[in-house]
JSON list of C-alpha atoms in Angstrom, two decimals:
[
{"chain": "A", "resi": 1, "resn": "MET", "atom": "CA", "xyz": [9.28, 122.42, -51.63]},
{"chain": "A", "resi": 2, "resn": "LYS", "atom": "CA", "xyz": [11.47, 121.37, -48.72]},
{"chain": "A", "resi": 3, "resn": "ILE", "atom": "CA", "xyz": [14.85, 119.69, -49.18]},
{"chain": "A", "resi": 4, "resn": "LEU", "atom": "CA", "xyz": [16.41, 117.02, -47.00]},
{"chain": "A", "resi": 5, "resn": "MET", "atom": "CA", "xyz": [20.14, 116.49, -47.54]},
{"chain": "A", "resi": 6, "resn": "VAL", "atom": "CA", "xyz": [21.82, 113.41, -46.06]},
{"chain": "A", "resi": 7, "resn": "ALA", "atom": "CA", "xyz": [25.61, 113.36, -45.97]},
{"chain": "A", "resi": 8, "resn": "GLY", "atom": "CA", "xyz": [28.01, 110.60, -44.96]},
{"chain": "A", "resi": 9, "resn": "GLY", "atom": "CA", "xyz": [28.38, 111.42, -41.26]},
{"chain": "A", "resi": 10, "resn": "LYS", "atom": "CA", "xyz": [26.64, 109.68, -38.39]},
{"chain": "A", "resi": 11, "resn": "VAL", "atom": "CA", "xyz": [22.86, 109.64, -38.71]},
{"chain": "A", "resi": 12, "resn": "ASP", "atom": "CA", "xyz": [20.22, 108.32, -36.32]},
{"chain": "A", "resi": 13, "resn": "ILE", "atom": "CA", "xyz": [17.83, 106.35, -38.56]},
{"chain": "A", "resi": 14, "resn": "ASP", "atom": "CA", "xyz": [14.79, 106.97, -36.34]},
{"chain": "A", "resi": 15, "resn": "GLN", "atom": "CA", "xyz": [15.45, 110.70, -36.36]},
{"chain": "A", "resi": 16, "resn": "LEU", "atom": "CA", "xyz": [15.94, 110.62, -40.12]},
{"chain": "A", "resi": 17, "resn": "LEU", "atom": "CA", "xyz": [12.61, 108.90, -40.69]},
{"chain": "A", "resi": 18, "resn": "TYR", "atom": "CA", "xyz": [10.81, 111.25, -38.29]},
{"chain": "A", "resi": 19, "resn": "THR", "atom": "CA", "xyz": [12.36, 114.29, -39.97]},
{"chain": "A", "resi": 20, "resn": "ALA", "atom": "CA", "xyz": [11.42, 113.09, -43.46]},
{"chain": "A", "resi": 21, "resn": "ARG", "atom": "CA", "xyz": [7.81, 112.53, -42.36]},
{"chain": "A", "resi": 22, "resn": "ASP", "atom": "CA", "xyz": [7.67, 115.86, -40.54]},
{"chain": "A", "resi": 23, "resn": "MET", "atom": "CA", "xyz": [8.95, 117.77, -43.57]},
{"chain": "A", "resi": 24, "resn": "LYS", "atom": "CA", "xyz": [6.20, 116.45, -45.83]},
{"chain": "A", "resi": 25, "resn": "LYS", "atom": "CA", "xyz": [3.10, 118.64, -45.70]},
{"chain": "A", "resi": 26, "resn": "LYS", "atom": "CA", "xyz": [0.77, 115.79, -46.62]},
{"chain": "A", "resi": 27, "resn": "PRO", "atom": "CA", "xyz": [1.46, 112.05, -47.03]},
{"chain": "A", "resi": 28, "resn": "GLY", "atom": "CA", "xyz": [2.05, 111.15, -50.64]},
{"chain": "A", "resi": 29, "resn": "GLU", "atom": "CA", "xyz": [2.74, 114.68, -51.88]},
{"chain": "A", "resi": 30, "resn": "ASP", "atom": "CA", "xyz": [5.98, 115.22, -53.77]},
{"chain": "A", "resi": 31, "resn": "ASP", "atom": "CA", "xyz": [6.91, 118.30, -51.76]},
{"chain": "A", "resi": 32, "resn": "LEU", "atom": "CA", "xyz": [10.02, 116.78, -50.18]},
{"chain": "A", "resi": 33, "resn": "TYR", "atom": "CA", "xyz": [13.15, 116.57, -52.32]},
{"chain": "A", "resi": 34, "resn": "ILE", "atom": "CA", "xyz": [15.89, 114.31, -50.96]},
{"chain": "A", "resi": 35, "resn": "ILE", "atom": "CA", "xyz": [19.57, 114.64, -51.86]},
{"chain": "A", "resi": 36, "resn": "GLY", "atom": "CA", "xyz": [21.91, 111.80, -50.95]},
{"chain": "A", "resi": 37, "resn": "ILE", "atom": "CA", "xyz": [25.51, 112.94, -50.55]},
{"chain": "A", "resi": 38, "resn": "ASP", "atom": "CA", "xyz": [28.07, 110.19, -51.15]},
{"chain": "A", "resi": 39, "resn": "GLY", "atom": "CA", "xyz": [27.98, 107.93, -48.05]},
{"chain": "A", "resi": 40, "resn": "GLY", "atom": "CA", "xyz": [24.57, 109.36, -47.20]},
{"chain": "A", "resi": 41, "resn": "MET", "atom": "CA", "xyz": [23.21, 107.23, -50.04]},
{"chain": "A", "resi": 42, "resn": "LYS", "atom": "CA", "xyz": [23.87, 104.14, -47.93]},
{"chain": "A", "resi": 43, "resn": "THR", "atom": "CA", "xyz": [22.12, 105.70, -44.94]},
{"chain": "A", "resi": 44, "resn": "LEU", "atom": "CA", "xyz": [19.06, 106.54, -47.01]},
{"chain": "A", "resi": 45, "resn": "LYS", "atom": "CA", "xyz": [18.94, 103.00, -48.36]},
{"chain": "A", "resi": 46, "resn": "GLU", "atom": "CA", "xyz": [19.10, 101.58, -44.84]},
{"chain": "A", "resi": 47, "resn": "ALA", "atom": "CA", "xyz": [16.22, 103.86, -43.86]},
{"chain": "A", "resi": 48, "resn": "GLY", "atom": "CA", "xyz": [14.13, 102.79, -46.85]},
{"chain": "A", "resi": 49, "resn": "LEU", "atom": "CA", "xyz": [14.13, 106.32, -48.30]},
{"chain": "A", "resi": 50, "resn": "ARG", "atom": "CA", "xyz": [14.77, 106.86, -51.99]},
{"chain": "A", "resi": 51, "resn": "PRO", "atom": "CA", "xyz": [16.72, 110.03, -52.83]},
{"chain": "A", "resi": 52, "resn": "ASP", "atom": "CA", "xyz": [15.72, 112.16, -55.79]},
{"chain": "A", "resi": 53, "resn": "ILE", "atom": "CA", "xyz": [19.39, 112.52, -56.69]},
{"chain": "A", "resi": 54, "resn": "GLY", "atom": "CA", "xyz": [22.76, 111.33, -55.45]},
{"chain": "A", "resi": 55, "resn": "VAL", "atom": "CA", "xyz": [25.74, 113.69, -55.42]},
{"chain": "A", "resi": 56, "resn": "GLY", "atom": "CA", "xyz": [29.41, 113.16, -54.66]},
{"chain": "A", "resi": 57, "resn": "ASP", "atom": "CA", "xyz": [32.73, 111.74, -55.75]},
{"chain": "A", "resi": 58, "resn": "PHE", "atom": "CA", "xyz": [31.57, 108.39, -54.36]},
{"chain": "A", "resi": 59, "resn": "ASP", "atom": "CA", "xyz": [34.74, 107.48, -52.57]},
{"chain": "A", "resi": 60, "resn": "SER", "atom": "CA", "xyz": [32.65, 106.04, -49.70]},
{"chain": "A", "resi": 61, "resn": "VAL", "atom": "CA", "xyz": [30.07, 104.02, -51.65]},
{"chain": "A", "resi": 62, "resn": "ASN", "atom": "CA", "xyz": [29.80, 102.65, -55.15]},
{"chain": "A", "resi": 63, "resn": "ALA", "atom": "CA", "xyz": [27.55, 104.77, -57.37]},
{"chain": "A", "resi": 64, "resn": "SER", "atom": "CA", "xyz": [26.64, 101.71, -59.46]},
{"chain": "A", "resi": 65, "resn": "ASP", "atom": "CA", "xyz": [24.83, 100.26, -56.43]},
{"chain": "A", "resi": 66, "resn": "TYR", "atom": "CA", "xyz": [22.20, 102.99, -56.82]},
{"chain": "A", "resi": 67, "resn": "SER", "atom": "CA", "xyz": [21.22, 102.58, -60.45]},
{"chain": "A", "resi": 68, "resn": "ASP", "atom": "CA", "xyz": [17.60, 103.51, -59.69]},
{"chain": "A", "resi": 69, "resn": "THR", "atom": "CA", "xyz": [18.63, 107.05, -58.67]},
{"chain": "A", "resi": 70, "resn": "PRO", "atom": "CA", "xyz": [19.96, 109.87, -60.87]},
{"chain": "A", "resi": 71, "resn": "ILE", "atom": "CA", "xyz": [23.62, 110.42, -59.98]},
{"chain": "A", "resi": 72, "resn": "GLU", "atom": "CA", "xyz": [25.83, 113.47, -60.33]},
{"chain": "A", "resi": 73, "resn": "LYS", "atom": "CA", "xyz": [29.35, 112.12, -59.94]},
{"chain": "A", "resi": 74, "resn": "LEU", "atom": "CA", "xyz": [31.94, 114.71, -58.94]},
{"chain": "A", "resi": 75, "resn": "CYS", "atom": "CA", "xyz": [35.67, 114.66, -59.51]},
{"chain": "A", "resi": 76, "resn": "PRO", "atom": "CA", "xyz": [37.56, 113.75, -56.29]},
{"chain": "A", "resi": 77, "resn": "GLU", "atom": "CA", "xyz": [40.08, 116.54, -56.97]},
{"chain": "A", "resi": 78, "resn": "LYS", "atom": "CA", "xyz": [37.82, 119.58, -56.63]},
{"chain": "A", "resi": 79, "resn": "ASP", "atom": "CA", "xyz": [37.72, 122.91, -54.82]},
{"chain": "A", "resi": 80, "resn": "ASP", "atom": "CA", "xyz": [34.62, 122.22, -52.71]},
{"chain": "A", "resi": 81, "resn": "THR", "atom": "CA", "xyz": [33.25, 119.38, -50.61]},
{"chain": "A", "resi": 82, "resn": "ASP", "atom": "CA", "xyz": [30.43, 117.12, -51.73]},
{"chain": "A", "resi": 83, "resn": "THR", "atom": "CA", "xyz": [28.21, 118.79, -49.14]},
{"chain": "A", "resi": 84, "resn": "GLU", "atom": "CA", "xyz": [28.96, 122.28, -50.45]},
{"chain": "A", "resi": 85, "resn": "HIS", "atom": "CA", "xyz": [28.19, 121.22, -54.01]},
{"chain": "A", "resi": 86, "resn": "ALA", "atom": "CA", "xyz": [24.91, 119.64, -52.88]},
{"chain": "A", "resi": 87, "resn": "LEU", "atom": "CA", "xyz": [23.95, 122.72, -50.86]},
{"chain": "A", "resi": 88, "resn": "HIS", "atom": "CA", "xyz": [24.41, 125.01, -53.86]},
{"chain": "A", "resi": 89, "resn": "MET", "atom": "CA", "xyz": [22.26, 122.59, -55.85]},
{"chain": "A", "resi": 90, "resn": "ALA", "atom": "CA", "xyz": [19.59, 122.76, -53.15]},
{"chain": "A", "resi": 91, "resn": "ILE", "atom": "CA", "xyz": [19.66, 126.56, -52.95]},
{"chain": "A", "resi": 92, "resn": "GLU", "atom": "CA", "xyz": [19.17, 126.85, -56.71]},
{"chain": "A", "resi": 93, "resn": "LYS", "atom": "CA", "xyz": [15.77, 125.15, -56.27]},
{"chain": "A", "resi": 94, "resn": "CYS", "atom": "CA", "xyz": [14.64, 128.00, -53.95]},
{"chain": "A", "resi": 95, "resn": "PRO", "atom": "CA", "xyz": [13.09, 125.71, -51.33]},
{"chain": "A", "resi": 96, "resn": "GLU", "atom": "CA", "xyz": [11.17, 126.80, -48.27]},
{"chain": "A", "resi": 97, "resn": "GLU", "atom": "CA", "xyz": [13.58, 124.96, -46.00]},
{"chain": "A", "resi": 98, "resn": "ILE", "atom": "CA", "xyz": [16.75, 122.84, -46.09]},
{"chain": "A", "resi": 99, "resn": "VAL", "atom": "CA", "xyz": [17.61, 120.27, -43.44]},
{"chain": "A", "resi": 100, "resn": "ILE", "atom": "CA", "xyz": [21.07, 118.69, -43.53]},
{"chain": "A", "resi": 101, "resn": "MET", "atom": "CA", "xyz": [21.74, 115.44, -41.68]},
{"chain": "A", "resi": 102, "resn": "GLY", "atom": "CA", "xyz": [24.95, 113.44, -41.58]},
{"chain": "A", "resi": 103, "resn": "ALA", "atom": "CA", "xyz": [27.02, 116.64, -41.55]},
{"chain": "A", "resi": 104, "resn": "THR", "atom": "CA", "xyz": [28.39, 116.11, -38.04]},
{"chain": "A", "resi": 105, "resn": "GLY", "atom": "CA", "xyz": [30.54, 113.36, -36.59]},
{"chain": "A", "resi": 106, "resn": "THR", "atom": "CA", "xyz": [34.13, 112.53, -35.73]},
{"chain": "A", "resi": 107, "resn": "ARG", "atom": "CA", "xyz": [35.56, 114.70, -38.54]},
{"chain": "A", "resi": 108, "resn": "LEU", "atom": "CA", "xyz": [35.48, 118.07, -36.79]},
{"chain": "A", "resi": 109, "resn": "ASP", "atom": "CA", "xyz": [37.04, 119.77, -39.81]},
{"chain": "A", "resi": 110, "resn": "GLN", "atom": "CA", "xyz": [34.12, 118.71, -41.96]},
{"chain": "A", "resi": 111, "resn": "THR", "atom": "CA", "xyz": [31.63, 119.58, -39.22]},
{"chain": "A", "resi": 112, "resn": "ILE", "atom": "CA", "xyz": [32.98, 123.13, -38.86]},
{"chain": "A", "resi": 113, "resn": "ALA", "atom": "CA", "xyz": [33.11, 123.59, -42.64]},
{"chain": "A", "resi": 114, "resn": "SER", "atom": "CA", "xyz": [29.50, 122.38, -42.99]},
{"chain": "A", "resi": 115, "resn": "ILE", "atom": "CA", "xyz": [28.29, 124.85, -40.34]},
{"chain": "A", "resi": 116, "resn": "GLU", "atom": "CA", "xyz": [30.01, 127.72, -42.15]},
{"chain": "A", "resi": 117, "resn": "LEU", "atom": "CA", "xyz": [28.36, 126.68, -45.42]},
{"chain": "A", "resi": 118, "resn": "LEU", "atom": "CA", "xyz": [24.96, 127.61, -43.95]},
{"chain": "A", "resi": 119, "resn": "LYS", "atom": "CA", "xyz": [25.76, 131.28, -44.66]},
{"chain": "A", "resi": 120, "resn": "TYR", "atom": "CA", "xyz": [25.02, 130.60, -48.33]},
{"chain": "A", "resi": 121, "resn": "ALA", "atom": "CA", "xyz": [21.43, 129.78, -47.42]},
{"chain": "A", "resi": 122, "resn": "VAL", "atom": "CA", "xyz": [21.11, 132.88, -45.22]},
{"chain": "A", "resi": 123, "resn": "ASP", "atom": "CA", "xyz": [22.26, 135.08, -48.11]},
{"chain": "A", "resi": 124, "resn": "ALA", "atom": "CA", "xyz": [19.67, 133.38, -50.35]},
{"chain": "A", "resi": 125, "resn": "GLY", "atom": "CA", "xyz": [16.89, 134.01, -47.81]},
{"chain": "A", "resi": 126, "resn": "ILE", "atom": "CA", "xyz": [16.38, 130.29, -47.15]},
{"chain": "A", "resi": 127, "resn": "LYS", "atom": "CA", "xyz": [16.04, 128.67, -43.74]},
{"chain": "A", "resi": 128, "resn": "ALA", "atom": "CA", "xyz": [18.67, 125.93, -43.39]},
{"chain": "A", "resi": 129, "resn": "ILE", "atom": "CA", "xyz": [19.71, 123.83, -40.41]},
{"chain": "A", "resi": 130, "resn": "ILE", "atom": "CA", "xyz": [22.12, 121.05, -39.57]},
{"chain": "A", "resi": 131, "resn": "LEU", "atom": "CA", "xyz": [20.43, 118.38, -37.47]},
{"chain": "A", "resi": 132, "resn": "ASP", "atom": "CA", "xyz": [21.62, 115.42, -35.42]},
{"chain": "A", "resi": 133, "resn": "PRO", "atom": "CA", "xyz": [20.31, 113.77, -32.23]},
{"chain": "A", "resi": 134, "resn": "THR", "atom": "CA", "xyz": [21.91, 116.34, -29.91]},
{"chain": "A", "resi": 135, "resn": "ASN", "atom": "CA", "xyz": [22.22, 119.48, -32.05]},
{"chain": "A", "resi": 136, "resn": "ARG", "atom": "CA", "xyz": [20.17, 121.81, -34.21]},
{"chain": "A", "resi": 137, "resn": "ILE", "atom": "CA", "xyz": [22.46, 124.38, -35.82]},
{"chain": "A", "resi": 138, "resn": "ARG", "atom": "CA", "xyz": [21.79, 127.39, -38.00]},
{"chain": "A", "resi": 139, "resn": "VAL", "atom": "CA", "xyz": [23.53, 130.53, -39.19]},
{"chain": "A", "resi": 140, "resn": "ALA", "atom": "CA", "xyz": [21.44, 133.69, -38.93]},
{"chain": "A", "resi": 141, "resn": "LYS", "atom": "CA", "xyz": [21.53, 137.42, -39.55]},
{"chain": "A", "resi": 142, "resn": "GLY", "atom": "CA", "xyz": [19.01, 139.88, -38.19]},
{"chain": "A", "resi": 143, "resn": "GLU", "atom": "CA", "xyz": [16.20, 138.45, -36.08]},
{"chain": "A", "resi": 144, "resn": "THR", "atom": "CA", "xyz": [15.73, 134.84, -35.01]},
{"chain": "A", "resi": 145, "resn": "VAL", "atom": "CA", "xyz": [12.59, 133.84, -33.11]},
{"chain": "A", "resi": 146, "resn": "ILE", "atom": "CA", "xyz": [12.50, 130.60, -31.13]},
{"chain": "A", "resi": 147, "resn": "THR", "atom": "CA", "xyz": [9.32, 129.49, -29.40]},
{"chain": "A", "resi": 148, "resn": "LYS", "atom": "CA", "xyz": [9.51, 127.33, -26.31]},
{"chain": "A", "resi": 149, "resn": "ASP", "atom": "CA", "xyz": [7.38, 124.63, -27.95]},
{"chain": "A", "resi": 150, "resn": "ASP", "atom": "CA", "xyz": [9.69, 124.48, -30.96]},
{"chain": "A", "resi": 151, "resn": "SER", "atom": "CA", "xyz": [12.99, 124.75, -29.11]},
{"chain": "A", "resi": 152, "resn": "PHE", "atom": "CA", "xyz": [15.45, 121.88, -29.50]},
{"chain": "A", "resi": 153, "resn": "GLY", "atom": "CA", "xyz": [17.32, 120.47, -26.55]},
{"chain": "A", "resi": 154, "resn": "TYR", "atom": "CA", "xyz": [17.95, 122.31, -23.30]},
{"chain": "A", "resi": 155, "resn": "TYR", "atom": "CA", "xyz": [20.76, 124.74, -24.09]},
{"chain": "A", "resi": 156, "resn": "LEU", "atom": "CA", "xyz": [21.11, 127.50, -26.65]},
{"chain": "A", "resi": 157, "resn": "SER", "atom": "CA", "xyz": [24.40, 129.14, -27.57]},
{"chain": "A", "resi": 158, "resn": "VAL", "atom": "CA", "xyz": [25.24, 132.06, -29.84]},
{"chain": "A", "resi": 159, "resn": "ILE", "atom": "CA", "xyz": [28.67, 132.23, -31.47]},
{"chain": "A", "resi": 160, "resn": "PRO", "atom": "CA", "xyz": [29.98, 134.93, -33.82]},
{"chain": "A", "resi": 161, "resn": "TYR", "atom": "CA", "xyz": [30.18, 133.63, -37.37]},
{"chain": "A", "resi": 162, "resn": "ALA", "atom": "CA", "xyz": [33.20, 135.70, -38.33]},
{"chain": "A", "resi": 163, "resn": "GLU", "atom": "CA", "xyz": [33.80, 139.12, -36.81]},
{"chain": "A", "resi": 164, "resn": "GLU", "atom": "CA", "xyz": [32.70, 140.22, -33.35]},
{"chain": "A", "resi": 165, "resn": "LEU", "atom": "CA", "xyz": [29.02, 141.03, -32.87]},
{"chain": "A", "resi": 166, "resn": "THR", "atom": "CA", "xyz": [28.53, 144.63, -31.81]},
{"chain": "A", "resi": 167, "resn": "ASP", "atom": "CA", "xyz": [24.76, 144.77, -31.19]},
{"chain": "A", "resi": 168, "resn": "LEU", "atom": "CA", "xyz": [23.68, 141.32, -30.01]},
{"chain": "A", "resi": 169, "resn": "THR", "atom": "CA", "xyz": [20.35, 141.29, -28.18]},
{"chain": "A", "resi": 170, "resn": "MET", "atom": "CA", "xyz": [18.75, 138.22, -26.59]},
{"chain": "A", "resi": 171, "resn": "LYS", "atom": "CA", "xyz": [15.31, 138.47, -24.97]},
{"chain": "A", "resi": 172, "resn": "GLY", "atom": "CA", "xyz": [13.23, 135.70, -23.43]},
{"chain": "A", "resi": 173, "resn": "PHE", "atom": "CA", "xyz": [16.30, 133.78, -22.24]},
{"chain": "A", "resi": 174, "resn": "LYS", "atom": "CA", "xyz": [17.55, 132.98, -18.74]},
{"chain": "A", "resi": 175, "resn": "TYR", "atom": "CA", "xyz": [20.45, 135.36, -19.40]},
{"chain": "A", "resi": 176, "resn": "GLU", "atom": "CA", "xyz": [19.29, 138.40, -21.37]},
{"chain": "A", "resi": 177, "resn": "ILE", "atom": "CA", "xyz": [21.53, 140.93, -23.07]},
{"chain": "A", "resi": 178, "resn": "GLU", "atom": "CA", "xyz": [20.94, 144.06, -25.13]},
{"chain": "A", "resi": 179, "resn": "ASP", "atom": "CA", "xyz": [23.26, 145.67, -27.69]},
{"chain": "A", "resi": 180, "resn": "PHE", "atom": "CA", "xyz": [26.05, 143.47, -26.37]},
{"chain": "A", "resi": 181, "resn": "ASN", "atom": "CA", "xyz": [29.52, 143.35, -27.89]},
{"chain": "A", "resi": 182, "resn": "LEU", "atom": "CA", "xyz": [30.32, 139.64, -28.32]},
{"chain": "A", "resi": 183, "resn": "LYS", "atom": "CA", "xyz": [33.91, 139.20, -29.37]},
{"chain": "A", "resi": 184, "resn": "LYS", "atom": "CA", "xyz": [35.21, 136.29, -31.39]},
{"chain": "A", "resi": 185, "resn": "GLY", "atom": "CA", "xyz": [36.92, 133.70, -29.20]},
{"chain": "A", "resi": 186, "resn": "THR", "atom": "CA", "xyz": [34.83, 134.17, -26.07]},
{"chain": "A", "resi": 187, "resn": "SER", "atom": "CA", "xyz": [32.34, 131.78, -24.43]},
{"chain": "A", "resi": 188, "resn": "ARG", "atom": "CA", "xyz": [30.11, 134.55, -23.04]},
{"chain": "A", "resi": 189, "resn": "CYS", "atom": "CA", "xyz": [26.92, 133.35, -24.80]},
{"chain": "A", "resi": 190, "resn": "ILE", "atom": "CA", "xyz": [27.30, 129.59, -24.37]},
{"chain": "A", "resi": 191, "resn": "SER", "atom": "CA", "xyz": [24.66, 127.44, -22.57]},
{"chain": "A", "resi": 192, "resn": "ASN", "atom": "CA", "xyz": [21.77, 129.89, -22.33]},
{"chain": "A", "resi": 193, "resn": "GLU", "atom": "CA", "xyz": [18.18, 128.69, -21.87]},
{"chain": "A", "resi": 194, "resn": "VAL", "atom": "CA", "xyz": [14.82, 129.66, -23.36]},
{"chain": "A", "resi": 195, "resn": "VAL", "atom": "CA", "xyz": [12.51, 130.65, -20.48]},
{"chain": "A", "resi": 196, "resn": "SER", "atom": "CA", "xyz": [9.71, 132.57, -22.25]},
{"chain": "A", "resi": 197, "resn": "GLU", "atom": "CA", "xyz": [7.10, 131.31, -24.67]},
{"chain": "A", "resi": 198, "resn": "LYS", "atom": "CA", "xyz": [8.93, 133.28, -27.37]},
{"chain": "A", "resi": 199, "resn": "ALA", "atom": "CA", "xyz": [12.62, 134.11, -27.30]},
{"chain": "A", "resi": 200, "resn": "VAL", "atom": "CA", "xyz": [14.20, 136.57, -29.73]},
{"chain": "A", "resi": 201, "resn": "ILE", "atom": "CA", "xyz": [17.78, 136.98, -30.90]},
{"chain": "A", "resi": 202, "resn": "TYR", "atom": "CA", "xyz": [18.80, 140.01, -32.91]},
{"chain": "A", "resi": 203, "resn": "CYS", "atom": "CA", "xyz": [22.10, 141.08, -34.42]},
{"chain": "A", "resi": 204, "resn": "SER", "atom": "CA", "xyz": [23.01, 142.97, -37.56]},
{"chain": "A", "resi": 205, "resn": "GLY", "atom": "CA", "xyz": [25.92, 140.61, -38.19]},
{"chain": "A", "resi": 206, "resn": "TYR", "atom": "CA", "xyz": [26.08, 136.89, -38.95]},
{"chain": "A", "resi": 207, "resn": "TYR", "atom": "CA", "xyz": [25.89, 134.55, -35.96]},
{"chain": "A", "resi": 208, "resn": "ILE", "atom": "CA", "xyz": [25.68, 130.82, -35.28]},
{"chain": "A", "resi": 209, "resn": "VAL", "atom": "CA", "xyz": [22.78, 129.51, -33.18]},
{"chain": "A", "resi": 210, "resn": "MET", "atom": "CA", "xyz": [23.36, 126.10, -31.62]},
{"chain": "A", "resi": 211, "resn": "GLU", "atom": "CA", "xyz": [20.49, 124.42, -29.78]},
{"chain": "A", "resi": 212, "resn": "THR", "atom": "CA", "xyz": [21.93, 121.43, -27.96]},
{"chain": "A", "resi": 213, "resn": "CYS", "atom": "CA", "xyz": [21.36, 118.74, -25.39]},
{"chain": "A", "resi": 214, "resn": "ASP", "atom": "CA", "xyz": [23.63, 116.22, -23.71]},
{"chain": "A", "resi": 215, "resn": "GLY", "atom": "CA", "xyz": [23.68, 112.86, -25.47]}
]
């Protein structure tokens, strides 16, 4: 199973439809589970995609407008965001992959928080990314392999997740490093480029990988 989560941020409908099709192994198979998160329910409806479940406090849309979908309505006064609750729900299903759309936008606080949530998936051994038209974002630990054919955008940046990275190695990039000490709060590893057929990142600590392009 693969899980597509759609939150209430800005979503490109064409990219959403392409991603949903790409995540399905074969047309018609029920191997794609879709979670609509609050305002993301409206986006899914506009795209003609039916979620398997809707989650949220529904302060952005009216839950009663989606009577054909199972709803888990959350209390507005809670200790986590709708996206965090939905991600834990997704992880419990032990999927092969999780793709989150609608998690970026003008609310930078929510964007940053959503990126940091990806660590939960790393700790569960599940590949999870945040996707929008100009960014593909993941949190990683250990080795990350990116092939040139599968790379997203033009630039690739590595940012420490929490503490400084003491053994960061990047091979197959325009700017290679080995056992590098990348401190928190520096832009040393921003805007690198994949130049080999296979590029490899390794670090024993948690790090953020951002593949980006100019919009």
